[in-house]
Amino acid sequence: MLFYKGTANLNAPKVLAIVGTRFHTDYGKRFTETLLNDLAAHGVVIVSGLAFGIDAIAHKAALKSGLPTVGVVGHGLDRIYPKAHSALAKEMILEGGGLLSEFWSGTEPDRFNFPLRNRIVAGMADATLVIETDVRGGSMITAQLADGYNRDVYALPGRVSDPKSRGCNYLIQYNRAAMLTDARQLMQSLGWDVAPQKKKQVQASLFADLSDEEKMVVDMLREKEVLHIDELNLRSTLSSSAMAAAILNLELSNLVLSMPGKMYKLNQ
């Protein structure tokens, strides 16, 4: 069960999680602020953990850029931790964002709760961005969870001698994350830079030879244009293997295109 304060759309088509160390550098701070400023026109929802450091920087930069931002907390929603972020949390709610928790009111911000909340941060976002972290930093847990959920992970590279970049460099070195350079690269990699196109009428005869399973996939993609594999599975009555077979046949027939992040759309 999840508890929520706010008005942000938690199922928005573009959701990014931004995590990082509490003891950030100017490099990490400036990059985060520039990135979110460059994403301002794209309607992205920003998710983080309301902690000191990169989390707070991401929330504040999102607010400054006019982007809704959601804080996933490790305690009940009857309190704010850290207390220093009470005003920030209030502004996030008022500006179209919110606070999210799996903990009942009255739950203290116990240190064991914060690694638990990381799975929500990773799971609700299309991609997780790791700005700065050591190899043993808490952000590494979020990155590993996101990778396990088949979500895209990006890491900001840093100097090999900088402890605050060791975790990011490790993720990139061992192919656990793609290198993050700027907003344009991120948007292109996620397939978000494509301008919306007018829907085209598809001739019914084009799909005459499709199986019932393949027609079901085509109908779902007609309705929403772009869908993640998990959403296709949830919307359909097919087994995972049947869905995989249907999508593969449609790809081989050049009727469906595979996009980054396990997203699919009709080839129109």
Tab-separated table of C-alpha atoms in Angstrom:
chain	number	residue	atom	x	y	z
A	1	MET	CA	0.000	0.000	0.000
A	2	LEU	CA	1.245	3.473	-0.888
A	3	PHE	CA	0.300	6.769	0.763
A	4	TYR	CA	0.435	9.975	-1.247
A	5	LYS	CA	0.146	13.719	-0.764
A	6	GLY	CA	0.086	15.827	-3.893
A	7	THR	CA	-1.246	16.122	-7.411
A	8	ALA	CA	1.585	14.885	-9.632
A	9	ASN	CA	0.682	12.127	-12.083
A	10	LEU	CA	2.592	9.114	-10.766
A	11	ASN	CA	1.934	7.323	-14.073
A	12	ALA	CA	3.213	10.175	-16.234
A	13	PRO	CA	4.741	9.161	-19.581
A	14	LYS	CA	8.142	10.634	-18.622
A	15	VAL	CA	9.454	9.972	-15.118
A	16	LEU	CA	13.095	10.275	-14.061
A	17	ALA	CA	14.625	9.309	-10.721
A	18	ILE	CA	17.655	11.341	-9.667
A	19	VAL	CA	19.802	10.053	-6.810
A	20	GLY	CA	23.237	10.752	-5.423
A	21	THR	CA	25.427	11.416	-2.441
A	22	ARG	CA	24.553	13.707	0.442
A	23	PHE	CA	28.088	15.121	0.281
A	24	HIS	CA	28.032	16.382	-3.277
A	25	THR	CA	30.551	18.535	-5.105
A	26	ASP	CA	29.931	21.720	-7.075
A	27	TYR	CA	30.347	19.581	-10.190
A	28	GLY	CA	27.385	17.369	-9.245
A	29	LYS	CA	25.256	20.314	-8.169
A	30	ARG	CA	25.860	22.325	-11.332
A	31	PHE	CA	25.272	19.334	-13.590
A	32	THR	CA	21.945	18.500	-11.899
A	33	GLU	CA	20.716	22.075	-12.126
A	34	THR	CA	21.734	22.411	-15.777
A	35	LEU	CA	20.178	19.066	-16.684
A	36	LEU	CA	16.796	19.922	-15.172
A	37	ASN	CA	16.820	23.389	-16.686
A	38	ASP	CA	17.350	21.764	-20.095
A	39	LEU	CA	14.512	19.299	-19.426
A	40	ALA	CA	12.074	22.057	-18.425
A	41	ALA	CA	10.161	22.052	-21.712
A	42	HIS	CA	9.634	18.286	-21.809
A	43	GLY	CA	7.150	17.762	-18.957
A	44	VAL	CA	9.291	15.258	-17.059
A	45	VAL	CA	8.323	14.229	-13.513
A	46	ILE	CA	11.365	14.162	-11.215
A	47	VAL	CA	11.524	11.606	-8.388
A	48	SER	CA	14.025	11.557	-5.545
A	49	GLY	CA	14.263	10.864	-1.816
A	50	LEU	CA	14.066	14.324	-0.161
A	51	ALA	CA	17.428	13.708	1.533
A	52	PHE	CA	20.286	16.164	1.898
A	53	GLY	CA	22.623	16.529	-1.059
A	54	ILE	CA	21.750	15.551	-4.619
A	55	ASP	CA	18.163	14.613	-3.670
A	56	ALA	CA	17.358	18.103	-2.405
A	57	ILE	CA	19.241	19.720	-5.292
A	58	ALA	CA	17.149	17.711	-7.782
A	59	HIS	CA	13.867	18.678	-6.080
A	60	LYS	CA	14.818	22.367	-5.913
A	61	ALA	CA	16.098	22.459	-9.495
A	62	ALA	CA	12.883	20.779	-10.689
A	63	LEU	CA	10.795	23.412	-8.913
A	64	LYS	CA	12.905	26.197	-10.410
A	65	SER	CA	12.438	24.677	-13.864
A	66	GLY	CA	8.676	24.279	-13.442
A	67	LEU	CA	8.787	20.473	-13.348
A	68	PRO	CA	6.649	18.460	-10.911
A	69	THR	CA	8.783	16.600	-8.388
A	70	VAL	CA	7.918	13.738	-6.020
A	71	GLY	CA	9.782	12.819	-2.846
A	72	VAL	CA	9.688	9.171	-1.763
A	73	VAL	CA	10.260	9.155	1.993
A	74	GLY	CA	11.235	6.525	4.545
A	75	HIS	CA	8.638	7.421	7.175
A	76	GLY	CA	4.965	8.269	7.610
A	77	LEU	CA	3.511	11.314	5.866
A	78	ASP	CA	2.597	12.907	9.198
A	79	ARG	CA	6.166	14.209	9.464
A	80	ILE	CA	9.060	15.402	7.329
A	81	TYR	CA	12.621	14.140	7.616
A	82	PRO	CA	14.935	15.905	7.622
A	83	LYS	CA	12.990	18.729	9.286
A	84	ALA	CA	15.097	21.243	7.405
A	85	HIS	CA	13.227	20.184	4.250
A	86	SER	CA	9.732	20.911	5.616
A	87	ALA	CA	9.386	24.083	3.536
A	88	LEU	CA	10.767	22.305	0.465
A	89	ALA	CA	8.250	19.463	0.863
A	90	LYS	CA	5.388	21.936	1.203
A	91	GLU	CA	6.477	23.765	-1.945
A	92	MET	CA	6.744	20.491	-3.847
A	93	ILE	CA	3.123	19.678	-3.002
A	94	LEU	CA	1.862	23.174	-3.812
A	95	GLU	CA	3.677	23.245	-7.165
A	96	GLY	CA	2.128	20.085	-8.575
A	97	GLY	CA	4.440	17.478	-7.097
A	98	GLY	CA	4.011	15.418	-3.957
A	99	LEU	CA	5.258	13.041	-1.284
A	100	LEU	CA	4.984	9.260	-1.473
A	101	SER	CA	5.504	6.606	1.204
A	102	GLU	CA	4.701	2.990	1.965
A	103	PHE	CA	4.867	3.666	5.708
A	104	TRP	CA	1.870	4.367	7.924
A	105	SER	CA	1.549	7.634	9.811
A	106	GLY	CA	3.482	7.392	13.045
A	107	THR	CA	6.388	5.514	11.454
A	108	GLU	CA	9.704	7.032	12.503
A	109	PRO	CA	12.460	7.720	9.951
A	110	ASP	CA	14.392	4.608	10.948
A	111	ARG	CA	17.622	4.119	9.005
A	112	PHE	CA	16.459	0.693	7.768
A	113	ASN	CA	13.475	2.319	6.024
A	114	PHE	CA	15.531	4.281	3.544
A	115	PRO	CA	17.023	1.350	1.599
A	116	LEU	CA	13.455	-0.028	1.417
A	117	ARG	CA	12.080	3.137	-0.153
A	118	ASN	CA	14.784	2.981	-2.838
A	119	ARG	CA	12.920	0.193	-4.637
A	120	ILE	CA	9.927	2.536	-5.049
A	121	VAL	CA	12.157	5.288	-6.447
A	122	ALA	CA	13.679	2.836	-8.934
A	123	GLY	CA	10.437	1.100	-9.817
A	124	MET	CA	8.273	4.128	-10.578
A	125	ALA	CA	10.763	5.817	-12.925
A	126	ASP	CA	11.532	5.125	-16.568
A	127	ALA	CA	15.198	5.700	-15.822
A	128	THR	CA	17.406	6.309	-12.789
A	129	LEU	CA	20.166	8.920	-12.966
A	130	VAL	CA	23.050	8.553	-10.522
A	131	ILE	CA	24.824	11.893	-10.151
A	132	GLU	CA	27.575	11.292	-7.574
A	133	THR	CA	28.185	8.380	-5.204
A	134	ASP	CA	30.881	6.225	-3.703
A	135	VAL	CA	30.883	2.497	-4.454
A	136	ARG	CA	29.202	1.805	-1.118
A	137	GLY	CA	26.785	4.719	-1.321
A	138	GLY	CA	23.037	4.253	-0.887
A	139	SER	CA	22.494	5.396	-4.464
A	140	MET	CA	24.185	2.219	-5.635
A	141	ILE	CA	21.293	0.250	-4.122
A	142	THR	CA	18.817	2.278	-6.177
A	143	ALA	CA	20.893	1.785	-9.332
A	144	GLN	CA	21.093	-1.980	-8.788
A	145	LEU	CA	17.344	-2.175	-8.141
A	146	ALA	CA	16.567	-0.187	-11.291
A	147	ASP	CA	18.842	-2.452	-13.314
A	148	GLY	CA	17.072	-5.481	-11.850
A	149	TYR	CA	13.701	-4.007	-12.854
A	150	ASN	CA	14.936	-3.652	-16.457
A	151	ARG	CA	14.880	0.118	-16.147
A	152	ASP	CA	17.511	2.287	-17.797
A	153	VAL	CA	20.321	3.503	-15.525
A	154	TYR	CA	22.602	6.456	-16.276
A	155	ALA	CA	25.612	7.649	-14.304
A	156	LEU	CA	27.546	10.905	-14.372
A	157	PRO	CA	31.238	10.127	-14.941
A	158	GLY	CA	33.848	11.802	-12.768
A	159	ARG	CA	37.561	11.801	-11.980
A	160	VAL	CA	38.907	8.365	-11.109
A	161	SER	CA	40.592	9.862	-8.047
A	162	ASP	CA	37.369	11.359	-6.673
A	163	PRO	CA	35.642	9.127	-4.074
A	164	LYS	CA	32.303	10.768	-4.871
A	165	SER	CA	32.534	9.527	-8.463
A	166	ARG	CA	33.814	6.019	-7.802
A	167	GLY	CA	30.319	4.524	-7.737
A	168	CYS	CA	29.297	6.216	-10.998
A	169	ASN	CA	32.515	5.190	-12.712
A	170	TYR	CA	32.046	1.636	-11.455
A	171	LEU	CA	28.516	1.441	-12.896
A	172	ILE	CA	29.737	2.680	-16.274
A	173	GLN	CA	32.838	0.470	-16.300
A	174	TYR	CA	30.868	-2.714	-15.653
A	175	ASN	CA	27.993	-1.844	-18.009
A	176	ARG	CA	25.488	-1.347	-15.204
A	177	ALA	CA	24.787	2.188	-16.410
A	178	ALA	CA	25.133	4.301	-19.538
A	179	MET	CA	27.311	7.393	-19.348
A	180	LEU	CA	25.241	10.531	-18.738
A	181	THR	CA	26.463	13.632	-20.575
A	182	ASP	CA	23.559	16.059	-21.058
A	183	ALA	CA	19.812	16.368	-21.480
A	184	ARG	CA	19.886	15.914	-25.251
A	185	GLN	CA	21.781	12.633	-25.027
A	186	LEU	CA	19.393	11.433	-22.315
A	187	MET	CA	16.269	12.329	-24.306
A	188	GLN	CA	17.594	10.657	-27.443
A	189	SER	CA	18.612	7.529	-25.582
A	190	LEU	CA	15.170	7.199	-23.999
A	191	GLY	CA	13.391	7.938	-27.268
A	192	TRP	CA	11.822	11.086	-25.831
A	193	ASP	CA	13.154	13.557	-28.381
A	194	VAL	CA	10.816	12.414	-31.148
A	195	ALA	CA	8.252	15.103	-31.926
A	196	PRO	CA	4.663	13.857	-31.664
A	197	GLN	CA	3.302	12.919	-35.051
A	198	LYS	CA	-0.206	12.892	-36.333
A	199	LYS	CA	-1.802	9.476	-36.155
A	200	LYS	CA	-2.099	7.833	-39.521
A	201	GLN	CA	-4.968	5.682	-40.583
A	202	VAL	CA	-3.754	2.125	-41.063
A	203	GLN	CA	-5.445	0.045	-43.700
A	204	ALA	CA	-7.313	-2.879	-42.187
A	205	SER	CA	-6.042	-5.203	-44.911
A	206	LEU	CA	-2.497	-4.584	-43.717
A	207	PHE	CA	-3.151	-6.726	-40.628
A	208	ALA	CA	-5.351	-9.360	-42.245
A	209	ASP	CA	-2.839	-12.170	-41.765
A	210	LEU	CA	-2.081	-11.501	-38.112
A	211	SER	CA	-2.875	-13.922	-35.317
A	212	ASP	CA	-5.341	-12.931	-32.593
A	213	GLU	CA	-2.431	-12.274	-30.212
A	214	GLU	CA	-0.660	-10.047	-32.732
A	215	LYS	CA	-3.867	-8.118	-33.474
A	216	MET	CA	-4.275	-7.533	-29.728
A	217	VAL	CA	-0.782	-6.003	-29.537
A	218	VAL	CA	-1.441	-3.827	-32.592
A	219	ASP	CA	-4.737	-2.569	-31.124
A	220	MET	CA	-3.038	-1.628	-27.849
A	221	LEU	CA	-0.279	0.255	-29.674
A	222	ARG	CA	-2.827	2.038	-31.865
A	223	GLU	CA	-4.527	3.289	-28.723
A	224	LYS	CA	-1.462	4.615	-26.844
A	225	GLU	CA	1.248	4.874	-29.537
A	226	VAL	CA	4.157	3.849	-27.280
A	227	LEU	CA	4.006	1.188	-24.552
A	228	HIS	CA	6.508	-0.511	-22.271
A	229	ILE	CA	6.643	-4.322	-22.370
A	230	ASP	CA	5.400	-4.456	-18.765
A	231	GLU	CA	2.332	-2.369	-19.663
A	232	LEU	CA	1.610	-4.536	-22.705
A	233	ASN	CA	1.662	-7.583	-20.447
A	234	LEU	CA	-0.616	-5.926	-17.889
A	235	ARG	CA	-3.132	-4.697	-20.482
A	236	SER	CA	-3.381	-8.028	-22.273
A	237	THR	CA	-4.631	-11.450	-21.243
A	238	LEU	CA	-1.560	-13.119	-22.728
A	239	SER	CA	1.188	-14.980	-20.950
A	240	SER	CA	4.659	-13.420	-20.997
A	241	SER	CA	5.866	-16.000	-23.511
A	242	ALA	CA	2.872	-15.453	-25.811
A	243	MET	CA	3.394	-11.690	-25.658
A	244	ALA	CA	7.106	-12.065	-26.450
A	245	ALA	CA	6.313	-14.287	-29.435
A	246	ALA	CA	3.671	-11.879	-30.751
A	247	ILE	CA	6.004	-8.881	-30.496
A	248	LEU	CA	8.856	-10.772	-32.154
A	249	ASN	CA	6.647	-11.742	-35.109
A	250	LEU	CA	5.444	-8.153	-35.459
A	251	GLU	CA	9.032	-6.883	-35.395
A	252	LEU	CA	10.071	-9.411	-38.036
A	253	SER	CA	7.122	-8.254	-40.161
A	254	ASN	CA	8.320	-4.661	-39.724
A	255	LEU	CA	4.982	-3.687	-38.181
A	256	VAL	CA	6.311	-2.860	-34.713
A	257	LEU	CA	9.457	-0.959	-33.755
A	258	SER	CA	11.522	-1.676	-30.649
A	259	MET	CA	12.701	1.464	-28.828
A	260	PRO	CA	15.191	2.005	-25.975
A	261	GLY	CA	13.979	0.976	-22.524
A	262	LYS	CA	11.864	-1.962	-23.822
A	263	MET	CA	9.300	0.415	-25.345
A	264	TYR	CA	7.360	-0.517	-28.488
A	265	LYS	CA	5.361	1.408	-31.107
A	266	LEU	CA	3.732	0.783	-34.478
A	267	ASN	CA	5.916	1.322	-37.543
A	268	GLN	CA	3.784	3.911	-39.333
